[in-house]
Short mmCIF file of C-alpha atoms in Angstrom, two decimals:
data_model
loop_
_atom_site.label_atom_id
_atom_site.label_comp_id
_atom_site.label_asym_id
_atom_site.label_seq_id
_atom_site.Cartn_x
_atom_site.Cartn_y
_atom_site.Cartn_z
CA UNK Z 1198 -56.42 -17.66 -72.35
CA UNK Z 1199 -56.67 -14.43 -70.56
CA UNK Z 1200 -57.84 -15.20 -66.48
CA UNK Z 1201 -59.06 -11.78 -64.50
CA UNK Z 1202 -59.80 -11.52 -60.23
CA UNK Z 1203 -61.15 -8.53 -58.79
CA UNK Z 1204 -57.94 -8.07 -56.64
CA UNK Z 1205 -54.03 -8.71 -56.45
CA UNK Z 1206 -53.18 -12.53 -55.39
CA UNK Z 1207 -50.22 -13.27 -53.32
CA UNK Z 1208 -48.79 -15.01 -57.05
CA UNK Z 1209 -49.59 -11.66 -58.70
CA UNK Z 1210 -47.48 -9.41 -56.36
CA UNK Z 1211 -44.95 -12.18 -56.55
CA UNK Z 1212 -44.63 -11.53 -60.11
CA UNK Z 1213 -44.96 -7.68 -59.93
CA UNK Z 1214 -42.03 -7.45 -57.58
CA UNK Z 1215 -39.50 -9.45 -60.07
CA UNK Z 1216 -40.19 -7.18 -63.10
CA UNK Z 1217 -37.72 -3.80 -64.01
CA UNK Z 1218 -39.85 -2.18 -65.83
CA UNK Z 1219 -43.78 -1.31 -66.12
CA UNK Z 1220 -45.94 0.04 -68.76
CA UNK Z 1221 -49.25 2.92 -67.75
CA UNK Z 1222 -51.47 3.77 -70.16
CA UNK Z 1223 -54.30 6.81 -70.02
CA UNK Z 1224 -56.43 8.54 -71.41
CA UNK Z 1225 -59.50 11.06 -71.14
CA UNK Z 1226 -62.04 12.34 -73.70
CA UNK Z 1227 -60.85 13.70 -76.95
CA UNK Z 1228 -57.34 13.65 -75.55
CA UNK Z 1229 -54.48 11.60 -76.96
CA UNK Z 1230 -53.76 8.34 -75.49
CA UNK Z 1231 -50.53 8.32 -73.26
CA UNK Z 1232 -48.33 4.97 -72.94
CA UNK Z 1233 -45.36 5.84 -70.89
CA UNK Z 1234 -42.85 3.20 -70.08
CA UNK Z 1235 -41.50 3.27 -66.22
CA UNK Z 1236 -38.24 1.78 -63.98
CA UNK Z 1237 -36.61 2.19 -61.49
CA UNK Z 1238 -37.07 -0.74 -59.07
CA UNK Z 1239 -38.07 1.31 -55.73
CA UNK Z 1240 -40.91 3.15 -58.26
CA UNK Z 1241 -43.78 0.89 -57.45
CA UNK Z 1242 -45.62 -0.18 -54.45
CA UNK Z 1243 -48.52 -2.70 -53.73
CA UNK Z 1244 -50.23 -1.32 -50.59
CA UNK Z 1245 -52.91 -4.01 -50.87
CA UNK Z 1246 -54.92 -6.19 -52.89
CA UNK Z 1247 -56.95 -3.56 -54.10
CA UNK Z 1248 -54.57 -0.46 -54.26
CA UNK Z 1249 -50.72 0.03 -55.89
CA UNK Z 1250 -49.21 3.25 -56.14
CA UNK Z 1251 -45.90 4.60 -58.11
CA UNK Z 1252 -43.87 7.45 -58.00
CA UNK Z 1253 -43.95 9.63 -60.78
CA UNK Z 1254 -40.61 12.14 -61.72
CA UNK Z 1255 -40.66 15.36 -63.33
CA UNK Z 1256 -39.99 15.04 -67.01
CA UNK Z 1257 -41.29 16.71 -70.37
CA UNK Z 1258 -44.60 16.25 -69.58
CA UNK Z 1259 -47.30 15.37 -67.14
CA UNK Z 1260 -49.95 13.40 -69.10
CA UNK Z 1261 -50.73 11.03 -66.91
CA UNK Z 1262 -51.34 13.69 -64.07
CA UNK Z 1263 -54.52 15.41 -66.79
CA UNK Z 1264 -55.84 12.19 -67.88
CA UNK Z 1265 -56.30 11.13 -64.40
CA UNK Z 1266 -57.59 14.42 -63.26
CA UNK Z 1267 -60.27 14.71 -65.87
CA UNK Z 1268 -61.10 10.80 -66.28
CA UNK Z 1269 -59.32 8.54 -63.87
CA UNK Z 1270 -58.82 5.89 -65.93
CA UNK Z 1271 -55.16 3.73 -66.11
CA UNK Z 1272 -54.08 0.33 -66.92
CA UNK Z 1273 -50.70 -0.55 -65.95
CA UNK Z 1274 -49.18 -3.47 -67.80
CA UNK Z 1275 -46.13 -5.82 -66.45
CA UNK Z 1276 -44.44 -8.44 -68.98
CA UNK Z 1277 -41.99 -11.21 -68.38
CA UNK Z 1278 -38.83 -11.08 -70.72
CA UNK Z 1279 -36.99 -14.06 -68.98
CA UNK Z 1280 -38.11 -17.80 -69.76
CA UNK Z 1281 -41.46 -17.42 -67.43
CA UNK Z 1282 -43.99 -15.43 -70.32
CA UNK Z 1283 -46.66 -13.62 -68.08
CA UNK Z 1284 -48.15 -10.70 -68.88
CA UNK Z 1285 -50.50 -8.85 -66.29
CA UNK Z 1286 -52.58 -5.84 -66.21
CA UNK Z 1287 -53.92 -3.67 -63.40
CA UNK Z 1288 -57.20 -1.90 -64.27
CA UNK Z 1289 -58.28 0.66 -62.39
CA UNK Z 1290 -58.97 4.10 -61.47
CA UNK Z 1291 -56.28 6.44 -60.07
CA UNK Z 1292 -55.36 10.24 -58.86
CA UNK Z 1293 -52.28 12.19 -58.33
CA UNK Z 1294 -50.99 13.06 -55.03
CA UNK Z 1295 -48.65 16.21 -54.67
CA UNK Z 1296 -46.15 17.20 -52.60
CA UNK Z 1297 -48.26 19.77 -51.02
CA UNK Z 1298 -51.48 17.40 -50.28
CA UNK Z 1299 -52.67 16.17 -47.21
CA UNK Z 1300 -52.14 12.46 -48.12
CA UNK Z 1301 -48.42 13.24 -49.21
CA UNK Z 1302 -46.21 11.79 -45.81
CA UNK Z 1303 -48.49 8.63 -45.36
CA UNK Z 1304 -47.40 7.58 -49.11
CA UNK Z 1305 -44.37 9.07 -49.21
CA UNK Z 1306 -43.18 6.68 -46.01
CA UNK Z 1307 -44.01 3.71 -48.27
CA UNK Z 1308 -41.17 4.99 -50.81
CA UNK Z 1309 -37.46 5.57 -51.04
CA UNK Z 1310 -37.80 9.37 -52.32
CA UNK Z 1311 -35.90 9.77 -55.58
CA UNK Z 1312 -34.41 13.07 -56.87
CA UNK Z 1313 -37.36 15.10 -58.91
CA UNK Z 1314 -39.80 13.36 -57.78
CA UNK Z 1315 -42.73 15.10 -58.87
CA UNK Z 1316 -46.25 13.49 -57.47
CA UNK Z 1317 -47.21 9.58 -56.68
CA UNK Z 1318 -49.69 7.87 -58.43
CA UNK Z 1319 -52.25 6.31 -56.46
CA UNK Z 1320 -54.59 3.47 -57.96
CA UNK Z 1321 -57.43 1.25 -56.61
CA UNK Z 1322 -57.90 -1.84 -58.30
CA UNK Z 1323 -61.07 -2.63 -60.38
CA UNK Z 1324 -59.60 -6.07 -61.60
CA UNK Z 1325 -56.18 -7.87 -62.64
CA UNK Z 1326 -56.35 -9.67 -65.88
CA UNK Z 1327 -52.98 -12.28 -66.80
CA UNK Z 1328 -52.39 -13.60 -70.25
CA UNK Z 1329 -49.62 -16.19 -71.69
CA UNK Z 1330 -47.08 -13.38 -72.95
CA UNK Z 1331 -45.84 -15.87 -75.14
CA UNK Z 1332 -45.32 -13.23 -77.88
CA UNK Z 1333 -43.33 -10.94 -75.80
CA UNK Z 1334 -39.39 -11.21 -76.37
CA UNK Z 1335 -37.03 -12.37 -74.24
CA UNK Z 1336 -34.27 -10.00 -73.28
CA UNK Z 1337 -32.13 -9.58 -70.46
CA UNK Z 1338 -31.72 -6.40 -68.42
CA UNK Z 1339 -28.25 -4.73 -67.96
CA UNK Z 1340 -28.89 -2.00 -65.64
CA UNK Z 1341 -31.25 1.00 -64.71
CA UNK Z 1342 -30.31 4.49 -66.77
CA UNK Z 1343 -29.11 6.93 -64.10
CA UNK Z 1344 -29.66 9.58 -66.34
CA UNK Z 1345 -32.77 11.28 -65.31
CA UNK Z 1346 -31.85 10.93 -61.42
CA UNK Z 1347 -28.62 12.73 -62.50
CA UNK Z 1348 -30.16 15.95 -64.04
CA UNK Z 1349 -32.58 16.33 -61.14
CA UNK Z 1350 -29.35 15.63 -58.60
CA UNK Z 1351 -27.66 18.45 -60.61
CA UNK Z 1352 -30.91 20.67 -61.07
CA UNK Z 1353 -31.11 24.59 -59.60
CA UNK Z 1354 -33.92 23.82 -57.42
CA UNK Z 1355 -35.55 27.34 -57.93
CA UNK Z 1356 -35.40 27.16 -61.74
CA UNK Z 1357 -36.72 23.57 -61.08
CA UNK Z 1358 -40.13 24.70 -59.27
CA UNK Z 1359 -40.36 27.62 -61.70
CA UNK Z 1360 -40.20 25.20 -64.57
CA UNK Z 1361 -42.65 22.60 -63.50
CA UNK Z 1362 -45.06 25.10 -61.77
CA UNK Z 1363 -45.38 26.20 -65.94
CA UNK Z 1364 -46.47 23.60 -66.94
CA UNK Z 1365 -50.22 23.19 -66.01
CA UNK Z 1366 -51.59 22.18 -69.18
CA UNK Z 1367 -51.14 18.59 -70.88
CA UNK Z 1368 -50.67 18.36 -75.07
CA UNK Z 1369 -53.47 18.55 -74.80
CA UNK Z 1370 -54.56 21.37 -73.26
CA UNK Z 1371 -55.80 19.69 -70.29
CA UNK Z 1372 -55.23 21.14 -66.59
CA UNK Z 1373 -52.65 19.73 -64.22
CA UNK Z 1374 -51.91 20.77 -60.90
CA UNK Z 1375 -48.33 21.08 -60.38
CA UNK Z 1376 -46.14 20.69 -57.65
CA UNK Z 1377 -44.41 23.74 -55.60
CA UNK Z 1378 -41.70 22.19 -54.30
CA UNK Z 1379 -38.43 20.39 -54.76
CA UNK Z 1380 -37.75 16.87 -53.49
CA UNK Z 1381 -33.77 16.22 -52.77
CA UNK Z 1382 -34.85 12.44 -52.57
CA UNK Z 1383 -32.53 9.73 -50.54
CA UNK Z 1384 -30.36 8.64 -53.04
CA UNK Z 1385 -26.90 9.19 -53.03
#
């Protein structure tokens, strides 16, 4: 049986902050919908019971940045794959904060900067719904891939802005705004 609360609970975040990976799904009228997988365990933050953001890195394409833009709508989904089957989902509404926006150094300070990193993801809460996960299977995690961090470590920074300040339309066709500059991240 599926329980929902209008905001995070203390055993929500608990949960949240034990899981390796995460799930977002969008979409906006007449567009496709996009499910995108995510890691990295510095990727997502709670900043209260009512708002979580993520940081998103540049990759092949910035869906989630146009659906958001023209519709707002996400749902980000967190399963269990040890013994304790949980799975919860964040509903809510959510916009894209750049590099070169106002709001950038507030979130940013909440985050260990990773290499690429392209825009954070900022989403207020409408409601939190938890079901059994009982058909989700366990499996056990090994270790993060490195491999994206690795190709933005090694990326020419100038061919990297060029690159992602060409790409302002999703697959389908709708408008992103992308960012202008470069972040080295903190990582090592």
């Amino acid at each position: 049986m599926a329980d929902f609360t209008d905001t995070l609970t203390d055993k929500h975040i608990a949960f949240i902050e034990k899981q390796p990976v995460y799930f977002t799904a969008t979409a906006a009228a007449d567009a496709r919908i996009n499910l995108s997988p995510k890691g990295y365990a510095d990727s997502f933050r709670i900043l209260s019971d009512n708002q979580v953001a993520y940081l998103d890195l540049a990759g092949s394409g910035n869906e989630t940045h146009a659906h958001l833009a023209a519709d707002g709508r996400i749902t980000i989904m967190f399963c269990a794959f040890d013994r304790s089957a949980l799975i919860l989902r964040i509903y809510g509404r959510g916009r894209p904060v750049l590099p070169q926006d106002d709001e950038w150094d507030v979130l940013a300070a909440h985050f260990t900067l990773l290499p690429g990193t392209r825009q954070i993801f900022v989403i207020d809460v409408e409601s939190v719904q938890t079901s059994c996960g009982w058909g989700v299977p366990m499996m056990e995690l090994q270790h993060e891939r490195d491999t994206l961090q690795k190709y933005h470590r090694q990326a020419d920074r100038a061919l990297w802005v060029e690159k992602t300040l060409g790409r302002t339309k999703s697959i389908d066709g709708l408008p992103t705004r992308p960012t202008d500059r470069f972040i080295e991240g903190e990582t090592a």
